[in-house]
mmCIF file of C-alpha atoms in Angstrom:
data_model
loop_
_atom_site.group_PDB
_atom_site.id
_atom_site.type_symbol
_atom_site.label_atom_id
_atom_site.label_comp_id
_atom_site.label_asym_id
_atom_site.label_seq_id
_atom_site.Cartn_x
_atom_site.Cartn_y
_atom_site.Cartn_z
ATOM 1 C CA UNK A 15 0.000 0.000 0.000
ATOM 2 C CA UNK A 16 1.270 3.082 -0.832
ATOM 3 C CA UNK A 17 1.569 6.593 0.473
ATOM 4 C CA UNK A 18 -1.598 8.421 -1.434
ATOM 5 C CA UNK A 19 -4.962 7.449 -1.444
ATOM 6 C CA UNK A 20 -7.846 8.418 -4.130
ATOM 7 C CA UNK A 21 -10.732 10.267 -2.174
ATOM 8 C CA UNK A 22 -13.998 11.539 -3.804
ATOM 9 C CA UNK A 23 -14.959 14.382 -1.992
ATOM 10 C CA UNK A 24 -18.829 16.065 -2.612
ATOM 11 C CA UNK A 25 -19.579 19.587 -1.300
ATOM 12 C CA UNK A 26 -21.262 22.675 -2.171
ATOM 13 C CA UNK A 27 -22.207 26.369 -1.299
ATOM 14 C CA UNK A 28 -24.296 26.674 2.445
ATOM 15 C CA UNK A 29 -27.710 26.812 1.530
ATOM 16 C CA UNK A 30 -29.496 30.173 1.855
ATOM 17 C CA UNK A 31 -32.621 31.433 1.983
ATOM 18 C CA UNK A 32 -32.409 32.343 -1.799
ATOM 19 C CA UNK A 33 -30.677 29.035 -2.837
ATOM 20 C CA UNK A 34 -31.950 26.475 -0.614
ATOM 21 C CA UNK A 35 -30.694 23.675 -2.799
ATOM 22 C CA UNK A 36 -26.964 24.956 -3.791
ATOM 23 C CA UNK A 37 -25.671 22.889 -6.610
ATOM 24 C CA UNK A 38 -22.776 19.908 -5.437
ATOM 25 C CA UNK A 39 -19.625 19.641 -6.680
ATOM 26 C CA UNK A 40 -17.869 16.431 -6.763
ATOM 27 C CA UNK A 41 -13.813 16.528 -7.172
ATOM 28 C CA UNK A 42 -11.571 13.146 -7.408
ATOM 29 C CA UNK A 43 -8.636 14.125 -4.857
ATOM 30 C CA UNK A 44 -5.311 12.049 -4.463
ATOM 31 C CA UNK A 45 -4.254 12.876 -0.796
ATOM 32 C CA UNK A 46 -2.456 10.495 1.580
ATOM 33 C CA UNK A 47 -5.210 11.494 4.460
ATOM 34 C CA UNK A 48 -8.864 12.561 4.427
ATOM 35 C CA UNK A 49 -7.750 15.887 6.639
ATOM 36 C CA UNK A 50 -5.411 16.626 3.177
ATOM 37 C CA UNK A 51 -7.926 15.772 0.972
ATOM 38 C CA UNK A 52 -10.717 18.178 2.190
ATOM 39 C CA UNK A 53 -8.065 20.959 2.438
ATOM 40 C CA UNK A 54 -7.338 20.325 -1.261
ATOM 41 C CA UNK A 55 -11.085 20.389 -2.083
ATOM 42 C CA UNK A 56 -11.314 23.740 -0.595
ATOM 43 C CA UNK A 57 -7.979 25.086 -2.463
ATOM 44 C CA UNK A 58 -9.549 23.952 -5.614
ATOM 45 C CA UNK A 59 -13.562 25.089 -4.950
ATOM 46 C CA UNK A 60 -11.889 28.636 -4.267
ATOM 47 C CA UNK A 61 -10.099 28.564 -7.391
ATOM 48 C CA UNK A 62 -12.971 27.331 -9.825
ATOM 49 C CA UNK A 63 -16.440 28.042 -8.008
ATOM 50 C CA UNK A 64 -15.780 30.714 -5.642
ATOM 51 C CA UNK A 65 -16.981 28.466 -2.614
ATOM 52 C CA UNK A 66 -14.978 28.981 0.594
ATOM 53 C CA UNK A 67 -14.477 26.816 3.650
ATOM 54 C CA UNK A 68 -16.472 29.176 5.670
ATOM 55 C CA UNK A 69 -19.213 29.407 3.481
ATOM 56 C CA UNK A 70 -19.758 25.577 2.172
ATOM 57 C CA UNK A 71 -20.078 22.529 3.936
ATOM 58 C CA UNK A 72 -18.928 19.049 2.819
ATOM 59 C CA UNK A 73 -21.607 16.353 2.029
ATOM 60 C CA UNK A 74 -19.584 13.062 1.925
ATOM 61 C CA UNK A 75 -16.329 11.859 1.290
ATOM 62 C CA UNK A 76 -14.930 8.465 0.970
ATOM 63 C CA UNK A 77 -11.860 6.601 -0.842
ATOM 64 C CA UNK A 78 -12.254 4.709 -4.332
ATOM 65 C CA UNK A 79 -10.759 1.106 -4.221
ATOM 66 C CA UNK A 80 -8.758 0.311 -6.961
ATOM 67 C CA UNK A 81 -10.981 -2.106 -9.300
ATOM 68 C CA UNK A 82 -8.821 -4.738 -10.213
ATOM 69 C CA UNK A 83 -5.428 -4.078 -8.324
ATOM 70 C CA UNK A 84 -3.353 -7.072 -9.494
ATOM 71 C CA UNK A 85 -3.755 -6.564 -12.993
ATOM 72 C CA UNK A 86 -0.941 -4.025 -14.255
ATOM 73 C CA UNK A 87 -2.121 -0.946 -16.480
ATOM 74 C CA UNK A 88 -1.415 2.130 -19.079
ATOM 75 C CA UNK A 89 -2.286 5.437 -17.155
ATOM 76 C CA UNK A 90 -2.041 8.720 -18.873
ATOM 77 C CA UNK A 91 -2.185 11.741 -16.468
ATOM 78 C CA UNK A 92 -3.004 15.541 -17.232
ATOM 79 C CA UNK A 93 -1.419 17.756 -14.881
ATOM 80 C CA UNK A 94 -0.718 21.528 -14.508
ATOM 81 C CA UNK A 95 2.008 22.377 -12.606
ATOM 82 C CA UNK A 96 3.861 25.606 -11.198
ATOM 83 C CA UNK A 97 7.519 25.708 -11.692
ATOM 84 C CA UNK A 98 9.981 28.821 -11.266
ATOM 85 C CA UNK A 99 9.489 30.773 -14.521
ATOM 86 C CA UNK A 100 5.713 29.872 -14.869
ATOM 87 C CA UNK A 101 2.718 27.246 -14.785
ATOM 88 C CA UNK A 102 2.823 24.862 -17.154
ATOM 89 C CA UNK A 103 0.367 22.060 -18.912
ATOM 90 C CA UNK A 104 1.453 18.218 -18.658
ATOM 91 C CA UNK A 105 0.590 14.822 -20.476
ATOM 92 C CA UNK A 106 2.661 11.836 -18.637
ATOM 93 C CA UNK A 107 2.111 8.031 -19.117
ATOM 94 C CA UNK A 108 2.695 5.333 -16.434
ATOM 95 C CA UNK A 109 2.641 1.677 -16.477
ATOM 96 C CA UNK A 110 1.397 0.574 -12.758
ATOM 97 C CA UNK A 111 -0.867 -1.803 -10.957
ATOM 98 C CA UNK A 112 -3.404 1.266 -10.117
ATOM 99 C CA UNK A 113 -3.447 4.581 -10.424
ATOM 100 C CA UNK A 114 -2.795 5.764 -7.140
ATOM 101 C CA UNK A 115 0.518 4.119 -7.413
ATOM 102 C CA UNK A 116 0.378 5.957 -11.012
ATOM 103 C CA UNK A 117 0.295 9.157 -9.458
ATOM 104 C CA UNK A 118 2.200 8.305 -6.777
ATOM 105 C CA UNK A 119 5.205 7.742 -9.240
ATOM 106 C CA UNK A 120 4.502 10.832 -11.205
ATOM 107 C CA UNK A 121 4.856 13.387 -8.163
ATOM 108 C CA UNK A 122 8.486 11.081 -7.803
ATOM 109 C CA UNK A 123 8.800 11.838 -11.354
ATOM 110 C CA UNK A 124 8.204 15.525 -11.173
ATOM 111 C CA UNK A 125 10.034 16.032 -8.155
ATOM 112 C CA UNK A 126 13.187 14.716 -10.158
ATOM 113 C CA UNK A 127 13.000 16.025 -13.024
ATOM 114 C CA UNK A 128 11.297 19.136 -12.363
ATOM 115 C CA UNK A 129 12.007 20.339 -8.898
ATOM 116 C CA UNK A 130 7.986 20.535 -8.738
ATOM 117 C CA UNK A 131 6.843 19.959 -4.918
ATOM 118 C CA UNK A 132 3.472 18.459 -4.021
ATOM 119 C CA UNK A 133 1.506 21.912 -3.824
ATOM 120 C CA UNK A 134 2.863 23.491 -6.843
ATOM 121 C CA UNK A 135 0.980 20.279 -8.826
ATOM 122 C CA UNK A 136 -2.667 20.158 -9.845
ATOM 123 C CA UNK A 137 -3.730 16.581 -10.921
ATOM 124 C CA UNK A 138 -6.487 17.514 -13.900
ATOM 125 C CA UNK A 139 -6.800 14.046 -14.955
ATOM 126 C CA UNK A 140 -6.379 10.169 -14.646
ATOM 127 C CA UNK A 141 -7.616 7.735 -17.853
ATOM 128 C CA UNK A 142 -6.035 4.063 -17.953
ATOM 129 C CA UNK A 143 -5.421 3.847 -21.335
ATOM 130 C CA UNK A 144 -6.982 0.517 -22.639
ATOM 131 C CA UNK A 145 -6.110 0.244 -26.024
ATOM 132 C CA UNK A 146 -2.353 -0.038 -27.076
ATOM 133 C CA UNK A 147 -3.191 2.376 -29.942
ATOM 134 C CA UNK A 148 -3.871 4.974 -27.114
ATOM 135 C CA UNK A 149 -0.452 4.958 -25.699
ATOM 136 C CA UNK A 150 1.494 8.015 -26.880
ATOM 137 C CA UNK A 151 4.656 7.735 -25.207
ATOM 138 C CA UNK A 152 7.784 5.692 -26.345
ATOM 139 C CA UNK A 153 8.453 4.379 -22.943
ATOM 140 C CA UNK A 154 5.615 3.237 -22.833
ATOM 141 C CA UNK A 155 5.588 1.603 -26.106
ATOM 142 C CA UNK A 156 8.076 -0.254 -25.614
ATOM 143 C CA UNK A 157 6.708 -2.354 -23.494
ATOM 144 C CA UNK A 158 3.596 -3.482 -25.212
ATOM 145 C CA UNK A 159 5.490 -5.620 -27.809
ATOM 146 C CA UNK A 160 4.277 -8.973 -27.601
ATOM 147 C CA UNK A 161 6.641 -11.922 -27.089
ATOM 148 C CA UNK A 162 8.772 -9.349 -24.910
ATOM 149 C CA UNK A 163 12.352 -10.780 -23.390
ATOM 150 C CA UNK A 164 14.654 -9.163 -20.979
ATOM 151 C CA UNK A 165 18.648 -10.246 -21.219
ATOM 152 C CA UNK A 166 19.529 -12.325 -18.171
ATOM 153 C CA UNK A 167 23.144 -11.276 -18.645
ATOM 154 C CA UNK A 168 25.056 -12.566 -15.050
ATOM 155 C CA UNK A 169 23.491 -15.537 -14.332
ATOM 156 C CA UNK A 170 25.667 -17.764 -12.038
ATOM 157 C CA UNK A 171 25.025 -21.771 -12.377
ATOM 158 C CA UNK A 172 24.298 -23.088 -8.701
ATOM 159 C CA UNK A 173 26.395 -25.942 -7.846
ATOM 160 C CA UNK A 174 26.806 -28.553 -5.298
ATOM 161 C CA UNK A 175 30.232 -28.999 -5.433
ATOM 162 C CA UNK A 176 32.191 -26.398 -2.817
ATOM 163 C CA UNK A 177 34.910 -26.202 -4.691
ATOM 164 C CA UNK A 178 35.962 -26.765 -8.791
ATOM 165 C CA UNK A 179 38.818 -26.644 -10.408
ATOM 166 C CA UNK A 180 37.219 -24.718 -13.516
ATOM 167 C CA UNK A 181 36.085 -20.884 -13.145
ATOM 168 C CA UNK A 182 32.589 -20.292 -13.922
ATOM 169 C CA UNK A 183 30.821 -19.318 -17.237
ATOM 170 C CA UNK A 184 28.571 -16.528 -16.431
ATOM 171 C CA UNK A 185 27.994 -15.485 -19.718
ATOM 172 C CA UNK A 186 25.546 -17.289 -22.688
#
């Protein structure tokens, strides 16, 4: 189990007396705790729908299991994130067993490469991509090939001898 967990979080606007059924607004939030993950729901609701902490209310909020979490999968992810000289629009693809572990590895990713911390990255979307034709990436694509083989290029015979007068082949 990893570090992050996917949470669906469902909130809206405190009713008033001249909205008394405000419109909800569901957001998909990766965030290794609920406490994070309703913090992020508010940093985003401010940003998009002008809805405050003090003036909404959360409705429910739970975390989505990963389907089928032994099978390994193509995820692409859209992201927008703020580096030094500017913000900046994203398309990565992973190859994980679900996509919390997906996104997991792409904030790894993006801290190496980019220098991009967790709050400077806005997750816009996560699609497993189904079809090979889907995958964009060559990284990727290399690893769909069917009839794929990895060199086993050290392999030391076991023996039950202790000791032999010949030095070992550890090449083939």
């Amino acid at each position: 189990m990893g570090r992050l967990q996917e949470y669906e979080v469902i909130g809206r606007h405190l009713p008033t007396a001249t909205d008394p059924t405000p419109k909800l607004y569901r957001l998909s939030i990766f965030a290794p705790n609920d406490v994070v993950a309703k913090s992020r729901y508010w940093y985003f609701m401010k940003q998009l729908r002008k809805v405050k902490k003090s003036t909404g209310e959360i409705v429910s909020i739970r975390v989505i299991a990963e389907k089928r979490p032994s099978k390994v999968k193509n995820f692409g992810v859209w992201i927008r994130y703020d580096s030094r000289s500017g913000t900046h629009n994203m398309y990565k693809e992973y190859r994980d067993m679900s996509r919390t572990a997906a996104v997991e590895t792409l904030y790894q990713d993006m801290a190496a490469r980019h220098r991009a911390r967790f709050r400077s990255i806005h997750i816009l979307k996560v699609v497993e991509l189904e079809k090979t034709e889907d995958v964009k990436r060559q990284y990727i694509k290399q690893l769909l090939v069917p009839g794929l083989k990895f060199p086993l290029p050290h392999r030391i015979v076991k023996s039950k001898q202790i000791f032999s007068a010949s030095r070992p082949s550890t090449f083939y």
